[in-house]
Coordinates of C-alpha atoms and ligand atoms in Angstrom, one line a residue:
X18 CA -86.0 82.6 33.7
X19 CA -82.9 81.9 31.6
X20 CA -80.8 79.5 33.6
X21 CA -77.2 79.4 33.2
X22 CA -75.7 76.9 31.7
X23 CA -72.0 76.5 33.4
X24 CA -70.1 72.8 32.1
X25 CA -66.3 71.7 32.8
X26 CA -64.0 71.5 29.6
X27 CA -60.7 69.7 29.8
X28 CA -57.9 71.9 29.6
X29 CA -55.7 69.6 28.0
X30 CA -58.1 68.2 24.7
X31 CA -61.3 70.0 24.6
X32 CA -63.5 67.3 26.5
X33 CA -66.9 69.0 27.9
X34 CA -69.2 67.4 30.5
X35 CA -71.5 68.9 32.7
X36 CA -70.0 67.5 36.0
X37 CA -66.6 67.7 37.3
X38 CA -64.0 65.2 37.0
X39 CA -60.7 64.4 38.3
X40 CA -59.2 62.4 35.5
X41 CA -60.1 62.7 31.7
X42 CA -61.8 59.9 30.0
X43 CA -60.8 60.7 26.6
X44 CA -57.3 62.3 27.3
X45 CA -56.9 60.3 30.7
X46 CA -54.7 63.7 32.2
X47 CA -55.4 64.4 35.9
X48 CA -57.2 67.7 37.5
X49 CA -57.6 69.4 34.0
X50 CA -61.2 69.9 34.2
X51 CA -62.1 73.8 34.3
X52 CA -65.4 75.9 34.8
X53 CA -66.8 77.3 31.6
X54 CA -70.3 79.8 31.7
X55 CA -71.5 79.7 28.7
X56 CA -73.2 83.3 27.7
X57 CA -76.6 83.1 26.0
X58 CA -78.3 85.6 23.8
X59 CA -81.5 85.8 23.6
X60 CA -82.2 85.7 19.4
X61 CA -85.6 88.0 18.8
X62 CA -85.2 88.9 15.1
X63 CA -86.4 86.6 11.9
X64 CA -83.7 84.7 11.0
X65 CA -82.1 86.2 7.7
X66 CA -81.8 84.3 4.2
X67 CA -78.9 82.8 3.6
X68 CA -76.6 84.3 0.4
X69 CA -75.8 81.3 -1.4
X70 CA -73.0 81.9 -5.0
X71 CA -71.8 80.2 -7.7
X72 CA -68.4 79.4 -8.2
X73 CA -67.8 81.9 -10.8
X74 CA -69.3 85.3 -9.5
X75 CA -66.7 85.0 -6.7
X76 CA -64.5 87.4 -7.0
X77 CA -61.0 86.6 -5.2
X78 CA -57.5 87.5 -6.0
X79 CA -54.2 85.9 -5.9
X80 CA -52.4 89.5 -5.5
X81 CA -54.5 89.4 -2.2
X82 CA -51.1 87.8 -0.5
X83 CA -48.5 89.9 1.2
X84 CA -44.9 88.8 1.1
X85 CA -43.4 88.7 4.7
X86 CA -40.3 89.4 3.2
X87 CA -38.6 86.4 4.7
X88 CA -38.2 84.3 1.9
X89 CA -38.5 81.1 4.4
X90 CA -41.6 82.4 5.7
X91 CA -43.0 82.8 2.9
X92 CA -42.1 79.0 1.6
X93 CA -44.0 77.9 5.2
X94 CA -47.3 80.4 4.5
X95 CA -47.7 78.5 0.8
X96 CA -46.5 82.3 -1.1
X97 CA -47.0 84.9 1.6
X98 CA -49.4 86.2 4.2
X99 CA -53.3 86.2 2.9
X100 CA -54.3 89.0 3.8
X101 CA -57.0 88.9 6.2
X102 CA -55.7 85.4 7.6
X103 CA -55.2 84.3 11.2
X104 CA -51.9 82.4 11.5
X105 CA -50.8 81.2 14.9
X106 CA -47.7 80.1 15.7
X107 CA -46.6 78.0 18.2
X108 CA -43.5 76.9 19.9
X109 CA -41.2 76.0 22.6
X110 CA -40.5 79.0 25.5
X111 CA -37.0 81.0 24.3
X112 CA -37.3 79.5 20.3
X113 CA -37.5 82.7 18.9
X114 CA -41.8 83.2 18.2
X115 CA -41.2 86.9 19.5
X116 CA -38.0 87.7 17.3
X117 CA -39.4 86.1 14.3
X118 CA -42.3 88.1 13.9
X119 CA -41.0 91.3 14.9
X120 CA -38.6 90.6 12.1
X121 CA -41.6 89.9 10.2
X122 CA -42.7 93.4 10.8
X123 CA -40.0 95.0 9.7
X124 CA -39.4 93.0 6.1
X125 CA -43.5 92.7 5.4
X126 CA -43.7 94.3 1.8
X127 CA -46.8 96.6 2.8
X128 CA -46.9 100.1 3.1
X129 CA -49.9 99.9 5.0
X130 CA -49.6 100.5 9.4
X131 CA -47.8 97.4 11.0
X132 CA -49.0 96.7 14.7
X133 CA -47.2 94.1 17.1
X134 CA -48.9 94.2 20.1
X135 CA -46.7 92.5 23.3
X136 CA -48.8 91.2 26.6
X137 CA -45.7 89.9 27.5
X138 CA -43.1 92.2 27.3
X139 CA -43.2 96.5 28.5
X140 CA -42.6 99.1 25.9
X141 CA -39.2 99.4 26.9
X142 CA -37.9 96.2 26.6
X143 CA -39.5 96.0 23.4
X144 CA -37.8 98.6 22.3
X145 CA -35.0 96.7 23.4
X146 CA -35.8 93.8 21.0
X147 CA -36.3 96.2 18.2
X148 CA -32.7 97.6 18.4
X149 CA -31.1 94.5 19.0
X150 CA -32.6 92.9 15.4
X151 CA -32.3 96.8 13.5
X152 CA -36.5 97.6 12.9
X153 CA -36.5 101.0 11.7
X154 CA -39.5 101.6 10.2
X155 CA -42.1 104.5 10.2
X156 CA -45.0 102.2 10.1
X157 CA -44.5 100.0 12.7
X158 CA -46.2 100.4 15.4
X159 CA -45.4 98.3 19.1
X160 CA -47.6 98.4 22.2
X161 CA -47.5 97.0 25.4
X162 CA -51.5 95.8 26.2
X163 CA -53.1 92.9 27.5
X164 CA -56.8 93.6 27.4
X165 CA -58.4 92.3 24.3
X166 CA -60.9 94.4 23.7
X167 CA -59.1 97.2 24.1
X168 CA -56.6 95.3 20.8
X169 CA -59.4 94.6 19.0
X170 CA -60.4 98.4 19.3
X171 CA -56.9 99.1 18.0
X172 CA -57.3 96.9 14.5
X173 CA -60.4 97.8 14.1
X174 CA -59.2 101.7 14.4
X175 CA -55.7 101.4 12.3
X176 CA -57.3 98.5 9.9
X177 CA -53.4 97.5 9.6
X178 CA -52.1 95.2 7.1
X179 CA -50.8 92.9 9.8
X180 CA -51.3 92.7 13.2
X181 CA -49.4 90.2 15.8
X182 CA -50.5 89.6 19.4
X183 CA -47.8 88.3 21.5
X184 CA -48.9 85.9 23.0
X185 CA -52.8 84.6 23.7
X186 CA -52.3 82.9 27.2
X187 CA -51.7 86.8 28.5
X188 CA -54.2 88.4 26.9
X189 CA -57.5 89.0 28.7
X190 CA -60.8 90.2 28.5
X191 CA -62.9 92.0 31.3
X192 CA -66.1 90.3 29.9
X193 CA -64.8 87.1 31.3
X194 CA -64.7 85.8 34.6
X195 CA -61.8 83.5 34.6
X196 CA -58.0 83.9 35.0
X197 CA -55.9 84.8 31.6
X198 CA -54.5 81.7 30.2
X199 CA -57.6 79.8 31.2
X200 CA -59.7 77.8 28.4
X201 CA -62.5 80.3 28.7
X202 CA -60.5 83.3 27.8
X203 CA -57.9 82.0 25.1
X204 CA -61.0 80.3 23.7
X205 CA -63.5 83.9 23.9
X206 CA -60.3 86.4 23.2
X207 CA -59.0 84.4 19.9
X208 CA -62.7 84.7 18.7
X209 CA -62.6 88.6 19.6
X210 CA -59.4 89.1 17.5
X211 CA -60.1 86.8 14.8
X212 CA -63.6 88.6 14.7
X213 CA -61.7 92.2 14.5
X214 CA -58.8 90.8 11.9
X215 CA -61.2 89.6 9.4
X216 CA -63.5 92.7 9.7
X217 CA -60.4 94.7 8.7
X218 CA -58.6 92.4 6.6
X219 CA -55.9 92.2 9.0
X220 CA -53.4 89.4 8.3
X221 CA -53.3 88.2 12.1
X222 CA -50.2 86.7 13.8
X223 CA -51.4 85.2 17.3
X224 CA -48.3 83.5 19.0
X225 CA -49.3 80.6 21.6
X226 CA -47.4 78.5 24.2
X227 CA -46.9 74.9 23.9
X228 CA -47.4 72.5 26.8
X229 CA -44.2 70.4 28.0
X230 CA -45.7 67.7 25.3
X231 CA -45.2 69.9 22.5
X232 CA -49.0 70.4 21.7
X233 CA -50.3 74.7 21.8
X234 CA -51.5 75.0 25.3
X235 CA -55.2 75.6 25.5
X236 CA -58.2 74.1 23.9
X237 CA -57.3 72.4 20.6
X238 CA -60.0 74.1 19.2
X239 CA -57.5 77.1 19.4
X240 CA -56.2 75.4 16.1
X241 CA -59.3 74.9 14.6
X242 CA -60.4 78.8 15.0
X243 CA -57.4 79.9 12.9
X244 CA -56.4 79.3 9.4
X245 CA -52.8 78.4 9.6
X246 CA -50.6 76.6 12.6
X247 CA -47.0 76.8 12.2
X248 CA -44.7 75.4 14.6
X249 CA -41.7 76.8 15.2
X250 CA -38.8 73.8 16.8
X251 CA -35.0 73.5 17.4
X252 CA -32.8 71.7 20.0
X253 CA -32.3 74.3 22.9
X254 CA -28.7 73.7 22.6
X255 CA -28.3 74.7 18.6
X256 CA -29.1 77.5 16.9
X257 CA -30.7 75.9 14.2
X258 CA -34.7 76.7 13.6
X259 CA -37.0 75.3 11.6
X260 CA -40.7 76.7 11.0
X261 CA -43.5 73.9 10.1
X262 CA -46.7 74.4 8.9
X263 CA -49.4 71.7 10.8
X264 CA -52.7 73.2 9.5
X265 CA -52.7 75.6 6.2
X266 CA -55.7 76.8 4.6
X267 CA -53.9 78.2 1.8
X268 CA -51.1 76.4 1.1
X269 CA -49.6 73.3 1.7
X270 CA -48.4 71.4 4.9
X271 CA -45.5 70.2 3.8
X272 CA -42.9 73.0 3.7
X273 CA -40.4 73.8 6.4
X274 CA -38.4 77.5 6.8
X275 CA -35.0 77.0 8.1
X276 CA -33.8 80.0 10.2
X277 CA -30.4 80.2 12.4
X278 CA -30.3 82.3 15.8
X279 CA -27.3 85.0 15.5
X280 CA -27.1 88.1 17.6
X281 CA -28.9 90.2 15.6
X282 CA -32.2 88.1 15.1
X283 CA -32.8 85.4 12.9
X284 CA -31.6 85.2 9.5
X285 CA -32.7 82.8 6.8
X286 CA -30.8 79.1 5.9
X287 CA -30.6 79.5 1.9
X288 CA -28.7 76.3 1.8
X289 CA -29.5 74.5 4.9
X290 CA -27.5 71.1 3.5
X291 CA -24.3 72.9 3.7
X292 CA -25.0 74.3 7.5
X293 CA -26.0 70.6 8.5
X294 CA -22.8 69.3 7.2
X295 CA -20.6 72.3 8.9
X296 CA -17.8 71.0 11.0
X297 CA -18.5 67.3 10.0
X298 CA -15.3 64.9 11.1
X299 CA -14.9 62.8 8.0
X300 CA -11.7 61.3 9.3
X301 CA -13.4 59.3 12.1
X302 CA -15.5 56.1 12.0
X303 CA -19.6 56.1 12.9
X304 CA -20.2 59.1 10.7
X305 CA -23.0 58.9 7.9
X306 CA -25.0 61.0 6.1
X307 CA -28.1 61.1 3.8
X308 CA -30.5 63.3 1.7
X309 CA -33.5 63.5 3.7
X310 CA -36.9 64.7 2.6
X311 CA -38.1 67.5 4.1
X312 CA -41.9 68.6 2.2
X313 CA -40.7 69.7 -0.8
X314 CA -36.7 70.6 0.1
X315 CA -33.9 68.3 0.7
X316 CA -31.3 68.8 3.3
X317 CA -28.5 66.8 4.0
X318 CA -28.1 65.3 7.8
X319 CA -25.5 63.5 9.6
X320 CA -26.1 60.2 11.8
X321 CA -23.1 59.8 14.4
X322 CA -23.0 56.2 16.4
X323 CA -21.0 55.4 18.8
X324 CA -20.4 51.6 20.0
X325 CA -18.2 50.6 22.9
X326 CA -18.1 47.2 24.9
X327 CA -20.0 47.8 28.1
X328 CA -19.5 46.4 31.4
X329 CA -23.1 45.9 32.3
X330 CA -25.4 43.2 32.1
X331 CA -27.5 45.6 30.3
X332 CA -26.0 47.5 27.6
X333 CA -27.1 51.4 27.0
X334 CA -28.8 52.4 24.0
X335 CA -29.6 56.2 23.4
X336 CA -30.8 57.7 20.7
X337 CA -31.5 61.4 20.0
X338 CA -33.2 63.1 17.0
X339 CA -34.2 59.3 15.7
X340 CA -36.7 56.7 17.5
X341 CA -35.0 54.4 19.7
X342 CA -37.4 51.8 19.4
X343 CA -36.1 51.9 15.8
X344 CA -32.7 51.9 16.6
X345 CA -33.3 48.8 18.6
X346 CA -34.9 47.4 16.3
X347 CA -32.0 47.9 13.8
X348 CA -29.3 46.5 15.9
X349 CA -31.6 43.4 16.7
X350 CA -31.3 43.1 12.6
X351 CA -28.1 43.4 12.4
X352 CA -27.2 41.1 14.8
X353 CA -29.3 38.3 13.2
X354 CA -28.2 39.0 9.9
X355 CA -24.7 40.5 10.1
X356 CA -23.3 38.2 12.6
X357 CA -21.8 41.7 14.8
X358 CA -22.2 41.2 18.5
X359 CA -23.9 43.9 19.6
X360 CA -25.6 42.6 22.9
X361 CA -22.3 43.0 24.8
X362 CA -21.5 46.5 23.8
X363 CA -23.3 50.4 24.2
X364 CA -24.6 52.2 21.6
X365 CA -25.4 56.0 21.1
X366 CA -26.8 57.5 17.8
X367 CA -27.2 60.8 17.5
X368 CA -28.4 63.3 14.8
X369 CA -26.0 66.1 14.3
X370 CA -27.3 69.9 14.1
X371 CA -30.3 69.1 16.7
X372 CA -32.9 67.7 13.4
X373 CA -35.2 65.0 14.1
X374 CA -35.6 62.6 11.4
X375 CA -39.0 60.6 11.5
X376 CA -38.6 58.7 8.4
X377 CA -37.4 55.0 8.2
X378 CA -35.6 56.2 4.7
X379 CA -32.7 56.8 7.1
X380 CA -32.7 53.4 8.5
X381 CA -29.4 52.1 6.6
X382 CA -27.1 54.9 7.5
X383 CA -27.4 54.5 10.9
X384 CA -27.0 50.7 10.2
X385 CA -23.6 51.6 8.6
X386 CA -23.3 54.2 11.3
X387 CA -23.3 51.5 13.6
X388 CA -21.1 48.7 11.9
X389 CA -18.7 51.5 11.3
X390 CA -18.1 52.7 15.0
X391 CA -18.2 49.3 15.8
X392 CA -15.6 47.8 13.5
X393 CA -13.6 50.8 13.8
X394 CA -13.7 51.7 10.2
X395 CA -14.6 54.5 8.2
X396 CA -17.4 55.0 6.1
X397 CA -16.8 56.0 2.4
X398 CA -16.9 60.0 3.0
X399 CA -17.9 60.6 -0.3
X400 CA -21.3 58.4 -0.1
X401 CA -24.4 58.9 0.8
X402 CA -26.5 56.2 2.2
X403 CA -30.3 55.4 1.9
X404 CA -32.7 53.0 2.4
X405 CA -35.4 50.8 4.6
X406 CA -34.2 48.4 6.5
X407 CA -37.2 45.4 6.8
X408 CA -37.3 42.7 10.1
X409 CA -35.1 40.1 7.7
X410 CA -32.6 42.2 6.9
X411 CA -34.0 42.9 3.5
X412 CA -33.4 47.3 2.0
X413 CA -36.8 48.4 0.6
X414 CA -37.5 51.2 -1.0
X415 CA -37.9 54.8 -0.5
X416 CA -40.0 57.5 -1.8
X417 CA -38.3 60.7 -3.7
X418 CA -35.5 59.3 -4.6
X419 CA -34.6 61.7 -7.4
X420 CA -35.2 64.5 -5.2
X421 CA -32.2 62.9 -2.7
X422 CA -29.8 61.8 -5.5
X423 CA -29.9 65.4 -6.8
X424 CA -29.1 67.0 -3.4
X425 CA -26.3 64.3 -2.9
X426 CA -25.1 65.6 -6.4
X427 CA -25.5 69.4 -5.8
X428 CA -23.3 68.6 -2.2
X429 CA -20.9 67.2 -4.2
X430 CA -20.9 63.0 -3.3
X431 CA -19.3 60.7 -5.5
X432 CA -21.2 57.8 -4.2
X433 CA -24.8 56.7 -3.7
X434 CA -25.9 53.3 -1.8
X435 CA -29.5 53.1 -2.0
X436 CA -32.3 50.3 -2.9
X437 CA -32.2 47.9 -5.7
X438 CA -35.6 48.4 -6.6
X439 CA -34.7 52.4 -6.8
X440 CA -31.6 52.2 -8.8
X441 CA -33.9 52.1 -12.3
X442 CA -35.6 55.6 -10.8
X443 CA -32.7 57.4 -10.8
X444 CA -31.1 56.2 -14.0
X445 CA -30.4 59.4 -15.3
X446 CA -28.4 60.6 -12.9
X447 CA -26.0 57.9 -13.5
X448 CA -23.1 60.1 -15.4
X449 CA -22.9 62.4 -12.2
X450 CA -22.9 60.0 -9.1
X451 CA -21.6 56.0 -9.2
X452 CA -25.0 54.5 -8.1
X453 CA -24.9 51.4 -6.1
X454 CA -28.1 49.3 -5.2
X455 CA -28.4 47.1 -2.9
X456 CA -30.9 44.5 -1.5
X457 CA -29.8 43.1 2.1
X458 CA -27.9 44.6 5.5
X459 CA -24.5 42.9 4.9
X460 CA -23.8 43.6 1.6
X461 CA -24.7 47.0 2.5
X462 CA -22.0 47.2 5.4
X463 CA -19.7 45.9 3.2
X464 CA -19.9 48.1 -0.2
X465 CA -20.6 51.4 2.8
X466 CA -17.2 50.8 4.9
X467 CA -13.6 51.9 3.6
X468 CA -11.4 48.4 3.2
Ligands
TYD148 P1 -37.8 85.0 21.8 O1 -38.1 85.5 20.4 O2 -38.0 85.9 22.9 O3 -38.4 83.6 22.1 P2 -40.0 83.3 22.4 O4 -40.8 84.5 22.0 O5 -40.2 82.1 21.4 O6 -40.1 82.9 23.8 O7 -36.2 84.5 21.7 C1 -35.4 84.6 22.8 C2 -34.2 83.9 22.6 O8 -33.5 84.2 21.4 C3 -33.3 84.2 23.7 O9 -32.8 83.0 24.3 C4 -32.2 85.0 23.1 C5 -32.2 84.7 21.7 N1 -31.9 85.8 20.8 C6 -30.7 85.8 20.1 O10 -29.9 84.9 20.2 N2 -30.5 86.9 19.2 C7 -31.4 87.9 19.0 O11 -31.1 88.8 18.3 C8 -32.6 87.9 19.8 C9 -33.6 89.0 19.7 C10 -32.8 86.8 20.6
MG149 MG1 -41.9 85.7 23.3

């Protein structure tokens, strides 16, 4: 007889061992181990030949793409939604996953049925939604349904031209024995509806929770199973959205969508440079800002410091929307190389709008960030500052510079301090912006800060 073969899967990365544990030896997280049966079929037909092609008798097309009619998304999806894709998207509870792709449904250029299937939310207070963000639209179609077979019936029924399921931790199938949300059932009901999408060539929108770590809750083979990830952050506090693409079968990983929360639903950042820069206090001292490098776009940010003599032993240093462990590391520079006494005083950096920057490219604007607030002097508003700072003090270069220059030029900057190795790059830019390279942290300071 057929024994059954139960084994334990960790929750948190996808470990699976045929005991229980307490603590995970590849992911080391406590009480994450669950139950998994694992269903057997018994195989009595001859195994079938495998169809094998050459390149050229496959027939594809590139009109097989739909646009989603958000212009952003689009950028993200590498040229709109291929059809017959599974595309899940993840993000922080409250971010906007629901509102953005019922928005989708309304703009998706298809006239093909739309379906957006809620296991979160009843008919009514989708209907709710729908009013609030204006979907009108004769083929759009919303349900309230959390058994997945009973979905999967549905796309395989309407064949629509794109389906979302809101989300997969609340979905559930009858054919398993294990809570919704479990590993078991996000990992059986995502192959169900990926199964069902590409059998209709339904472009499939699957929205997932993230974990308090940031990572889509469930098995990370969840992200392997579909063809695209997108990630959808902000600050809690701003309205400012951007949608990332982690994993992209068909396009590239490098492009961001920038959205912006309103009261009627979320409505695309054309120029997102100019809504960074909103509001900005040029008359103050410990304001900076720089071209960063977003994939392929460029959007102008703004590093604030603030530095104050402190009282304690220990002085406070806080840092959001940059690394601290950087920041540290560039005050212990410039203390070394600038001669600034920093150990007796607290600093706070901060990155306006709610953006995180994770390149060192930003390094020497919230140096001069720093030695502005600190000497109490402006920094030239009309500059833009760029540039790695190394351990001796020394400004290395940074890659796109072109692609910055030009923003800071579009924005309207007079002045650029950036590398000396770069300033040959961006030669030709030199009738348009005064260029200023330079090699080490003080004369940086100094050419940065108004006299
Ligand atoms: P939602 O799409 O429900 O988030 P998620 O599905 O990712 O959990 O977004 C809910 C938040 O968005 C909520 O805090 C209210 C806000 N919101 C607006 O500000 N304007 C709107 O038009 C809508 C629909 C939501
Ligand atoms: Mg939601």
């Amino acid at each position: 007889m057929a024994k059954n073969n139960n084994y334990f899967v960790c929750t948190s990365c996808g470990y699976e061992t045929v005991k229980w544990m307490g603590k995970c030896p590849t992911c080391q997280e406590w009480n994450t181990f669950e139950e998994v049966t694992e269903v057997k079929n018994a195989k009595t037909e001859k195994v079938r030949e495998m169809k094998l092609d050459a390149v050229e008798d496959i027939n594809y097309s590139e009109s097989s793409r739909i646009s989603s009619g958000l212009l952003e998304m689009d950028r993200v999806l590498g040229g709109g939604i291929v059809s017959g894709s599974v595309i899940l998207v993840g993000g922080d509870p409250g971010i906007g996953k629901s509102t953005i792709l019922l928005q989708l449904c309304q703009y998706a250029k298809t006239e093909s049925s739309i379906l957006y299937i809620s296991a979160e939310e009843s008919i009514s207070q989708l209907g709710l939604r729908a009013k609030r963000i204006g979907l009108k639209r004769k083929n759009v179609k919303l349900a309230s349904e959390t058994d997945t077979e009973v979905i999967c019936q549905a796309i395989t029924n309407n064949k629509p031209a794109v389906a979302v399921v809101d989300s997969i931790q609340t979905v559930y199938s009858s054919q398993i024995a294990s809570i919704a949300g479990s590993v078991n059932q996000i990992k059986n009901s995502t192959l169900m509806l990926v199964n069902a999408a590409k059998q209709s060539g339904t472009s499939l929108f699957i929205v997932g929770h993230v974990t308090k770590e940031g990572n889509i809750a469930g098995p990370k083979l969840l992200e392997h199973m579909v063809d695209t990830v997108l990630y959808f952050e902000g600050e809690s506090g701003s309205s400012f959205r951007i949608l990332r693409s982690v994993k992209n079968r068909f396009g590239s990983t490098n492009e961001i969508g920038v959205f912006e929360m309103s009261q009627t639903g979320l409505s695309q950042v054309i120029n997102p440079s100019a809504f960074m820069l909103e509001g900005r206090n040029i008359n103050a001292p410990g304001t900076v800002v720089l071209p960063l490098l977003e994939g392929s776009r460029t959007l102008m940010v703004e590093i604030q410091a603030l530095v104050c003599p402190t009282n304690f032993t220990m002085p406070r240093r806080m840092a959001s929307g940059i690394d601290q462990y950087r920041i540290n590391m560039l005050m212990a520079v410039m203390e070394k190389n600038t001669g600034m006494k920093l150990y007796n005083h607290d600093a706070y950096i901060n990155v306006a709008g709610g953006i995180k920057i994770n390149e060192t490219a930003c390094d020497l604007a919230a140096v001069v960030a720093i030695a502005s607030s600190y000497k109490g002097k402006k920094a030239d508003n009309e500059c833009v500052i760029i540039g790695e700072v190394g351990l001796t003090g020394e400004i290395r270069s940074v890659n796109g510079m072109d692609k910055r220059i030009n923003e800071a030029v579009k924005m309207g900057y007079k002045r650029a301090v950036i590398p000396k190795v770069n300033v040959k790059s961006v030669n030709n830019f030199k009738d348009q912006i005064d260029i200023i390279g330079v090699s080490d942290v003080a004369h940086a300071i100094e050419v940065s800060l108004q006299k």
